[in-house]
PDB file of C-alpha atoms in Angstrom:
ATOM      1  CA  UNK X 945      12.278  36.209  13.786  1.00 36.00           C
ATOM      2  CA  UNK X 946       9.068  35.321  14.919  1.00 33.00           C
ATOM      3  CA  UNK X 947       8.280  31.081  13.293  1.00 34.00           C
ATOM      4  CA  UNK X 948       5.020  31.585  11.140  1.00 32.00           C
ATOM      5  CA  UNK X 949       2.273  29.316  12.463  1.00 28.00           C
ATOM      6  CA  UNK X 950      -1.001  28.688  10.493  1.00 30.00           C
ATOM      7  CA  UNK X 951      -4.244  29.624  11.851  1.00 33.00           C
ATOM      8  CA  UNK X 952      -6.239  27.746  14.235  1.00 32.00           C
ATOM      9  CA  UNK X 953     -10.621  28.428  14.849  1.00 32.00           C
ATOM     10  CA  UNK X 954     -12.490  26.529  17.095  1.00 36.00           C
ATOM     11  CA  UNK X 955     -13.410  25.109  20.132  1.00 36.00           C
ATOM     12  CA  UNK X 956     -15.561  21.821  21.532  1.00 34.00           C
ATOM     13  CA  UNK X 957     -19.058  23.717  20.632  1.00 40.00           C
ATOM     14  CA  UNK X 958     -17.638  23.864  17.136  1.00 42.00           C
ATOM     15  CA  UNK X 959     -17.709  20.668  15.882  1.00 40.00           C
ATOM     16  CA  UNK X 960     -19.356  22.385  12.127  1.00 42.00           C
ATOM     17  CA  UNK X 961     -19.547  22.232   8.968  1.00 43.00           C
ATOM     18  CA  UNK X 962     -18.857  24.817   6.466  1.00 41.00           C
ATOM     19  CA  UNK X 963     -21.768  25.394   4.686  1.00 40.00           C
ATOM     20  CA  UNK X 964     -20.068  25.674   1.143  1.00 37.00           C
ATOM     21  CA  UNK X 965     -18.982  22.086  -0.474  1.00 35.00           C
ATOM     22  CA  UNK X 966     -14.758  22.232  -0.150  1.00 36.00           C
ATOM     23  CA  UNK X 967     -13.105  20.787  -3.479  1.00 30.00           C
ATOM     24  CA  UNK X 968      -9.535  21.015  -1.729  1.00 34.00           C
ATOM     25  CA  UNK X 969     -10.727  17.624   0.190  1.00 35.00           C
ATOM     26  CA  UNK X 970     -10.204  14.237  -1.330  1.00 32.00           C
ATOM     27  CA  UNK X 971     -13.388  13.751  -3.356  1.00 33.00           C
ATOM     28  CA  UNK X 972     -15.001  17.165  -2.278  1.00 34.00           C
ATOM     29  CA  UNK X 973     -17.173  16.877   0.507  1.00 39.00           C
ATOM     30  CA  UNK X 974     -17.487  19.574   3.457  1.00 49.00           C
ATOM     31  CA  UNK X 975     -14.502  20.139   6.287  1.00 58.00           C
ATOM     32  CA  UNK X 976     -15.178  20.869   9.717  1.00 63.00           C
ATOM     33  CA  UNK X 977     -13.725  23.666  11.865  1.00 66.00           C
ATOM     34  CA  UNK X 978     -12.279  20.859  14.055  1.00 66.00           C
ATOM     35  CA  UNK X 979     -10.966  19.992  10.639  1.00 69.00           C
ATOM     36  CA  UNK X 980      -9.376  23.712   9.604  1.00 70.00           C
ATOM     37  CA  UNK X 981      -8.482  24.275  12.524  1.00 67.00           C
ATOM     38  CA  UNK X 982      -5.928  20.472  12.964  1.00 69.00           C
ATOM     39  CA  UNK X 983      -4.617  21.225   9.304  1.00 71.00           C
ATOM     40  CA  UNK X 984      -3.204  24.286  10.709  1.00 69.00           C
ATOM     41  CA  UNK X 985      -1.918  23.479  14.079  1.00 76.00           C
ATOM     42  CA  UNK X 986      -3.334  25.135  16.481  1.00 82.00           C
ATOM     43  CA  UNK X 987      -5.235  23.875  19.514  1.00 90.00           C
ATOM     44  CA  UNK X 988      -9.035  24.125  19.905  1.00 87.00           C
ATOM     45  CA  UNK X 989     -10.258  25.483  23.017  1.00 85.00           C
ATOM     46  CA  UNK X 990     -13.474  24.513  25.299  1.00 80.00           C
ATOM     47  CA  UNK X 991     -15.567  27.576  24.768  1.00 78.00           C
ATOM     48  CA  UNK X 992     -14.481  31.246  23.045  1.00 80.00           C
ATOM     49  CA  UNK X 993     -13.886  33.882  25.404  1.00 84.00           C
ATOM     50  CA  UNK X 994     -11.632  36.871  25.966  1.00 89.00           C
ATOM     51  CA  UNK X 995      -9.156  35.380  28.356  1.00 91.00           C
ATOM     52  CA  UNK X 996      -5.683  33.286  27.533  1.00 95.00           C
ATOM     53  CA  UNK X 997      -4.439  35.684  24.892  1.00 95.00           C
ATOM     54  CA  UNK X 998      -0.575  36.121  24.442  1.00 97.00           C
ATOM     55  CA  UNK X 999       1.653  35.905  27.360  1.00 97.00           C
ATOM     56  CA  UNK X1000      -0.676  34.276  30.158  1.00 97.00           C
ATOM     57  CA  UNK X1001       0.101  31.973  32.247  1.00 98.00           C
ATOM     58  CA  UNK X1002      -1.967  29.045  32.448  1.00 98.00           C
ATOM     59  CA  UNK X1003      -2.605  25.385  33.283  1.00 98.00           C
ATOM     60  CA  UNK X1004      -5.331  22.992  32.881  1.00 97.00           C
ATOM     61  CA  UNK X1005      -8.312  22.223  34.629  1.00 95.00           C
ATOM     62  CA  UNK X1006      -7.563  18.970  36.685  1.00 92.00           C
ATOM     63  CA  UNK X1007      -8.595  15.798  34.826  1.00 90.00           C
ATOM     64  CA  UNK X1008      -8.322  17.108  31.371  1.00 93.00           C
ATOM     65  CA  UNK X1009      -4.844  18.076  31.190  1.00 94.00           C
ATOM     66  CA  UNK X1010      -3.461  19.598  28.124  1.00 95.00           C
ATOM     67  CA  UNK X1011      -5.361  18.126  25.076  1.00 92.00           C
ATOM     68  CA  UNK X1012      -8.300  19.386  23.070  1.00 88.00           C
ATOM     69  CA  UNK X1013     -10.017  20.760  23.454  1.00 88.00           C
ATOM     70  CA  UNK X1014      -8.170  22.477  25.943  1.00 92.00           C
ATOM     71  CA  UNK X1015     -10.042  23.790  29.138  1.00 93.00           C
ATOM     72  CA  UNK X1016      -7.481  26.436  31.371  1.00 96.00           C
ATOM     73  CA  UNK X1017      -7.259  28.438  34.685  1.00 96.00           C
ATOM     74  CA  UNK X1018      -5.124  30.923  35.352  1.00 97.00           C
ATOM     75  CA  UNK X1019      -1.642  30.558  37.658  1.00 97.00           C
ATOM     76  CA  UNK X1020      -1.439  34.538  37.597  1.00 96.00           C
ATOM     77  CA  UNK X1021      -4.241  37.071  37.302  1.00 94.00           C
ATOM     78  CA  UNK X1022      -3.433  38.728  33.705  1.00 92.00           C
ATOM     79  CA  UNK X1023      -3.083  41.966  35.048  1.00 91.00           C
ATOM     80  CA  UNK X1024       0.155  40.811  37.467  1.00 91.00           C
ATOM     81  CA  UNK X1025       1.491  38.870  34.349  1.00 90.00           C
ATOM     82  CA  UNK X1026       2.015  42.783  32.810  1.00 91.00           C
ATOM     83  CA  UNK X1027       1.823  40.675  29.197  1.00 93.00           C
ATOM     84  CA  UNK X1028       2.849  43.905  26.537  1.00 95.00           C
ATOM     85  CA  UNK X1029       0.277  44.611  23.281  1.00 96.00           C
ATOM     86  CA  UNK X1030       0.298  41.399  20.837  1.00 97.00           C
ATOM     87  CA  UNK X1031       2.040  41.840  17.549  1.00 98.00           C
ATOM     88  CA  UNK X1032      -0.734  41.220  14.991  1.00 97.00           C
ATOM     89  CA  UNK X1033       0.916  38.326  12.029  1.00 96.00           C
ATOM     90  CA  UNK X1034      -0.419  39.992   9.200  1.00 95.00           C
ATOM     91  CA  UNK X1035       0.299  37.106   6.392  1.00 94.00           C
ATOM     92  CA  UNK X1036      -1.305  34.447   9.298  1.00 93.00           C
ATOM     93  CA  UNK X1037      -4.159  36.931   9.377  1.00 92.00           C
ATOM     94  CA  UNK X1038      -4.669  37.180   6.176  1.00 94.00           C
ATOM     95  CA  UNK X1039      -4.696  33.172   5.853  1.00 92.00           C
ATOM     96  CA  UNK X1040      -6.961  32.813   8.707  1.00 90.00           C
ATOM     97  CA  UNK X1041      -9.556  35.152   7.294  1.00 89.00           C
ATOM     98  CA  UNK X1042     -10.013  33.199   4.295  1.00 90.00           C
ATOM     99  CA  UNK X1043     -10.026  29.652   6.056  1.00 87.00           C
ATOM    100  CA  UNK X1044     -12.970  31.347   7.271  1.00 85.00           C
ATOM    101  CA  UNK X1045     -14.637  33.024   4.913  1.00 85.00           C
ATOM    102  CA  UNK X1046     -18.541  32.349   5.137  1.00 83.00           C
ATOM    103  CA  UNK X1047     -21.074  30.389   7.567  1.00 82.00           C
ATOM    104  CA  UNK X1048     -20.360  27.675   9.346  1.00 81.00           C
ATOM    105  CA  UNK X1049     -23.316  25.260  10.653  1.00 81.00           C
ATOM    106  CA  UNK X1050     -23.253  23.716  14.126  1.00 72.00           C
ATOM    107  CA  UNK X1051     -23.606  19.958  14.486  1.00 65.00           C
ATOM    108  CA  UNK X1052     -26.407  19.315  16.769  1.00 67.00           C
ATOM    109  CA  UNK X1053     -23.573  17.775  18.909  1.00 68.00           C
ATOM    110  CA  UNK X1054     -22.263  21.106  18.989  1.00 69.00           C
ATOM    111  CA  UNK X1055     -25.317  22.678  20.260  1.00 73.00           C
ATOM    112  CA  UNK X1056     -25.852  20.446  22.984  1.00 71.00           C
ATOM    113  CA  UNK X1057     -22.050  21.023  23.684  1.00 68.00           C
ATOM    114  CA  UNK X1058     -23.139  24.638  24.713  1.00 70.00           C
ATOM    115  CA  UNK X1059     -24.845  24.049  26.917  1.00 70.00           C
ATOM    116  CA  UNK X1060     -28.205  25.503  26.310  1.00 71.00           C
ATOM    117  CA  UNK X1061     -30.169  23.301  28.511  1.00 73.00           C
ATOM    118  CA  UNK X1062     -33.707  22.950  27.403  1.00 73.00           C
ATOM    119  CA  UNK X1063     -33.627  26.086  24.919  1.00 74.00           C
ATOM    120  CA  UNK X1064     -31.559  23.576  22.738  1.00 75.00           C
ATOM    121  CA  UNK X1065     -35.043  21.510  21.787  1.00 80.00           C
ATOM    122  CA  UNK X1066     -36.605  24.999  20.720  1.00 80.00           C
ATOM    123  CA  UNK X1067     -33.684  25.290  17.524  1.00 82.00           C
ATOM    124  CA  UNK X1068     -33.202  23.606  14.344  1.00 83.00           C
ATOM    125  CA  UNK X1069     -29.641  24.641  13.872  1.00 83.00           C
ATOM    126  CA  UNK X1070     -27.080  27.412  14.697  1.00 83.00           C
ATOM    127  CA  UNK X1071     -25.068  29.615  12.008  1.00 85.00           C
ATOM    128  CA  UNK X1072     -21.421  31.059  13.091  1.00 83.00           C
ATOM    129  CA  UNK X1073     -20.446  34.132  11.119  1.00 88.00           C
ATOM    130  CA  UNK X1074     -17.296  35.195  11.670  1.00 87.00           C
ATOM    131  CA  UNK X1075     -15.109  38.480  11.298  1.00 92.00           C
ATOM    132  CA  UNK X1076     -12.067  40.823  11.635  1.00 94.00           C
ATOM    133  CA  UNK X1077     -10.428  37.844  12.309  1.00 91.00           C
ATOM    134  CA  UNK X1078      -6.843  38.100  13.719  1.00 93.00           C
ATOM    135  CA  UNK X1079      -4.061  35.965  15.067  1.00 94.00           C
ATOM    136  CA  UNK X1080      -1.938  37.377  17.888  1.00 96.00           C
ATOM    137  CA  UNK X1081       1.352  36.938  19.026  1.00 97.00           C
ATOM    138  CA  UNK X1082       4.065  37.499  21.400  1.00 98.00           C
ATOM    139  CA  UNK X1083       8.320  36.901  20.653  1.00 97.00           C
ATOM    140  CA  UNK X1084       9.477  33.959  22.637  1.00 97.00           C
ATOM    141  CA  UNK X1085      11.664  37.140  24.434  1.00 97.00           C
ATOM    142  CA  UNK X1086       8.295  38.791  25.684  1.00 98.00           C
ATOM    143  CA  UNK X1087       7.390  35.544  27.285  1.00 98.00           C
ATOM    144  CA  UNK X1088      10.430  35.332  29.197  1.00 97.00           C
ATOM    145  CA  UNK X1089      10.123  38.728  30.062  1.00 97.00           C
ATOM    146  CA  UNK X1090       7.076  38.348  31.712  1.00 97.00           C
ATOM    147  CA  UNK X1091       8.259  35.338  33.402  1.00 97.00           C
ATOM    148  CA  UNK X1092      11.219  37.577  34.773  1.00 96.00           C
ATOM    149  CA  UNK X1093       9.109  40.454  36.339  1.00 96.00           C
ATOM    150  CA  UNK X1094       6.396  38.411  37.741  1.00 96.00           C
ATOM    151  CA  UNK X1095       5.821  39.470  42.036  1.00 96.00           C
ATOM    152  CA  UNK X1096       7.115  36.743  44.975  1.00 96.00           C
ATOM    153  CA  UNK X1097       3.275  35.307  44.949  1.00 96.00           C
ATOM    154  CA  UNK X1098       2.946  34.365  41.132  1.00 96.00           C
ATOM    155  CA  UNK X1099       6.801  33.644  40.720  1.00 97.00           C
ATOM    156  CA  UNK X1100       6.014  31.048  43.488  1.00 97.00           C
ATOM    157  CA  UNK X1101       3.277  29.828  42.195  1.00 97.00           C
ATOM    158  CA  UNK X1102       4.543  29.018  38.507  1.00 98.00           C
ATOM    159  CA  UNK X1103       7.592  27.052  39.992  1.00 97.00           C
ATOM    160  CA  UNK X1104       5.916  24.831  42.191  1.00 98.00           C
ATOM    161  CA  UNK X1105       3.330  24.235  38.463  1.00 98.00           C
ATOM    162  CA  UNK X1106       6.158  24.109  36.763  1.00 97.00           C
ATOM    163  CA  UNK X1107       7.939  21.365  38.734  1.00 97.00           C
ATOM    164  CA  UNK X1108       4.794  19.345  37.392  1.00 96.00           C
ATOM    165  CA  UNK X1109       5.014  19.727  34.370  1.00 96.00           C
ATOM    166  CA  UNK X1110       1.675  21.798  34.211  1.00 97.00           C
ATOM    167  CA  UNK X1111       2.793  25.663  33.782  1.00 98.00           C
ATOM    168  CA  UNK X1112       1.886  26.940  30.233  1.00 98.00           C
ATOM    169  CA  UNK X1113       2.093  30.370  28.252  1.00 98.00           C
ATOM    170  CA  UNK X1114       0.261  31.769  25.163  1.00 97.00           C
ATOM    171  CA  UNK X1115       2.309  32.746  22.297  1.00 97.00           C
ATOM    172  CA  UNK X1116      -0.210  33.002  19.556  1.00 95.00           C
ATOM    173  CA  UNK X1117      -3.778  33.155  19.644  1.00 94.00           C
ATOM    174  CA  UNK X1118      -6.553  33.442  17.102  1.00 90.00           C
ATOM    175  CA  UNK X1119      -9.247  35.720  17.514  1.00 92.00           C
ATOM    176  CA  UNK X1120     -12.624  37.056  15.857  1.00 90.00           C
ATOM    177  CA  UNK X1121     -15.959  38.435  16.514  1.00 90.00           C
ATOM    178  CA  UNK X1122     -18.526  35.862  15.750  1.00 86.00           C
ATOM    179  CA  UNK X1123     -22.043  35.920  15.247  1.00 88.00           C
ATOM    180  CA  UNK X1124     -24.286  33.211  16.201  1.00 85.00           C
ATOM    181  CA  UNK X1125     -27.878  32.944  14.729  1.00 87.00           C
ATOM    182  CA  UNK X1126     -30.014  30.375  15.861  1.00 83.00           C
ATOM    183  CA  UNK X1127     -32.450  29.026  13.347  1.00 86.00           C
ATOM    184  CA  UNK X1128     -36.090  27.915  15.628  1.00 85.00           C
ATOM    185  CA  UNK X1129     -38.625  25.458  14.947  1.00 85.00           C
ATOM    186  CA  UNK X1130     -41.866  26.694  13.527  1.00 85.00           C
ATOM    187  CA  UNK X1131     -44.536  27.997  15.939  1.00 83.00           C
ATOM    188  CA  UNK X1132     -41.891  29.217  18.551  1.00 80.00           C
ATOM    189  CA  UNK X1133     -42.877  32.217  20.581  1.00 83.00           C
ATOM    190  CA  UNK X1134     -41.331  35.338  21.216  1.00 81.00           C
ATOM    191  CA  UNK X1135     -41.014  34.207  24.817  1.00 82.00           C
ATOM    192  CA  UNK X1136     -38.804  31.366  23.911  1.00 79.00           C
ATOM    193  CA  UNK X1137     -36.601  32.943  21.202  1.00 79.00           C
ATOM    194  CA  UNK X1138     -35.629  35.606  23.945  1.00 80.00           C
ATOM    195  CA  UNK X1139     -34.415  32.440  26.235  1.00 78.00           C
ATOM    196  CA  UNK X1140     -32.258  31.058  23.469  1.00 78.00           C
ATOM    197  CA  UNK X1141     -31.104  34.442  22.986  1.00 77.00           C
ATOM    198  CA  UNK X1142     -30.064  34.611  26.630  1.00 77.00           C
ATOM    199  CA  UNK X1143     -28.864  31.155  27.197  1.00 75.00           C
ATOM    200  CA  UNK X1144     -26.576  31.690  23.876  1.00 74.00           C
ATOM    201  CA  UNK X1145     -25.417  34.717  25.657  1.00 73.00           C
ATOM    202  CA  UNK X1146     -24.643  32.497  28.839  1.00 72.00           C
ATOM    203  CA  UNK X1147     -22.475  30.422  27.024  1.00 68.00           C
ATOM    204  CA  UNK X1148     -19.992  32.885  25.979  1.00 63.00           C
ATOM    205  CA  UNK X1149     -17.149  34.484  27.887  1.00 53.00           C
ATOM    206  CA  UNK X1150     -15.941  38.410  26.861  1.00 54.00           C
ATOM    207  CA  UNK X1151     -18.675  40.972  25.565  1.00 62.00           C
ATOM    208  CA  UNK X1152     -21.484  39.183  23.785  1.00 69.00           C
ATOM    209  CA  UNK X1153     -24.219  41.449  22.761  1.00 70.00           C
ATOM    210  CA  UNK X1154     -27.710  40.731  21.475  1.00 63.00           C
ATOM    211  CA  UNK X1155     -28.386  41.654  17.997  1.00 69.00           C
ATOM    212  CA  UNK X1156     -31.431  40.694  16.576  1.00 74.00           C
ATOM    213  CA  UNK X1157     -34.554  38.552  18.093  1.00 75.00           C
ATOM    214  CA  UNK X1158     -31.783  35.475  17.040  1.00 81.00           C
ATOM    215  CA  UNK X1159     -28.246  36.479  17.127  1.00 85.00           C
ATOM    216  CA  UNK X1160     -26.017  36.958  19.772  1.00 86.00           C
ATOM    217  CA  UNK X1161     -22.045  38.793  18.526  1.00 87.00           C
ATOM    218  CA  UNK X1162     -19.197  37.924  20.416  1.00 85.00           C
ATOM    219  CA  UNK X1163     -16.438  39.933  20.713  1.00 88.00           C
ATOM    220  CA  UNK X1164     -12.792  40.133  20.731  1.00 90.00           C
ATOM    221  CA  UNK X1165     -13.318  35.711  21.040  1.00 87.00           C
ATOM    222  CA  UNK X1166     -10.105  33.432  21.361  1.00 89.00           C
ATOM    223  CA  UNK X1167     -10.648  30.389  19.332  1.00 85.00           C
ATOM    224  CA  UNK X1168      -7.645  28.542  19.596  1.00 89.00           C
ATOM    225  CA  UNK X1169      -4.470  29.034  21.120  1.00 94.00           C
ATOM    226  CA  UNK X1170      -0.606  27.893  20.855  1.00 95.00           C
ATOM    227  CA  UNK X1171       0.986  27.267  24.396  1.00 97.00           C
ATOM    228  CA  UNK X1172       4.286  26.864  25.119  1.00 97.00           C
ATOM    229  CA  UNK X1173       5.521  25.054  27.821  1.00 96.00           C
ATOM    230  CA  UNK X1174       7.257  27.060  30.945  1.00 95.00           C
TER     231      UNK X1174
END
């Protein structure tokens, strides 16, 4: 039987605050998704995207190593790691939707953290939405599985990571489509909003689609992942 882990949501760019005043804090106040996302265990990574689901194998980006937020490569190509369909936690699900339930507002930290360039003096602040949230998983057996089967190339290359201490493997991951509004300074032109729009949609791994003059919607977006060492 599968070990229940919380639900994790965030990354570096989201260093927000929840824009509704959270009485389960000492004193009230507002918590972070930094925050949400530490109280239930899961690590943050560097920027959403569609890649490091459940079963790949991954290490870290040399000179960060493996803390948060966490920034990966991959020691296999997904499509040689033959990783079966995640098992969807439905009670993690369920908690994970209502950790975040509403908008969240981006530090201006966070914004610059995007890397936006000079579009990031054109906005005032940034609004994450987020929905059909889901947390994925994979049994400990899958993993090993997929270990088992890999080809002479990426079977070689996980040992000689391994030896170092620096192979890793997804076993849970958190997902959701999120929708990012960015709120402009008065007077800004149609010209401009359309760069934000587009550097927003720069920033952003997976299928992120324009949908309005100043949203972008992200896709199928890992937020935060539990690895497993190799």
């Amino acid at each position: 039987m599968l070990k229940r882990f919380g639900l994790l949501l965030a990354t570096a760019a989201l260093a927000s605050c929840h824009t509704t005043p959270d009485t389960g804090l000492a004193g009230g106040g507002y918590r972070s998704t930094d925050q949400i996302v530490q109280s239930l265990g899961y690590d943050t990574i560097a920027l959403p995207s569609t890649g490091y689901g459940p079963g790949s194998l991954v290490t870290s980006v040399k000179g960060y190593g493996f803390t948060e937020p966490l920034r990966l490569a991959y020691l296999c190509r997904p499509e040689y790691a033959n990783a079966p369909p995640a098992i969807i936690d439905t009670g993690a699900t369920s908690e994970a939707s209502r950790s975040f339930n509403g908008s969240f507002n981006l530090s201006v930290a966070a914004i610059k953290a995007l890397g936006l360039g000079a579009q990031a003096s054109n906005i005032e602040s940034i609004t994450l939405k987020f929905s059909d949230v889901k947390v994925e998983q994979l049994p400990y057996a899958d993993l090993k599985t997929i270990q088992n089967g890999l080809g002479p190339v990426c079977a070689e290359t996980l040992k000689e990571f391994k030896a170092k201490g620096l192979a890793r493997q997804t076993q849970q991951a958190l997902r959701a489509d999120v929708t990012y509004t960015a709120h402009l300074k008065r007077g800004v032109s149609a010209e401009v909003k359309n760069l934000v729009i587009q550097a927003l949609q720069a920033s952003f791994g997976g299928s992120v689609d324009k949908t309005s003059d100043t949203s972008v919607t992200g896709t199928g977006l890992y937020y935060g992942l539990l690895l497993t060492k190799v």
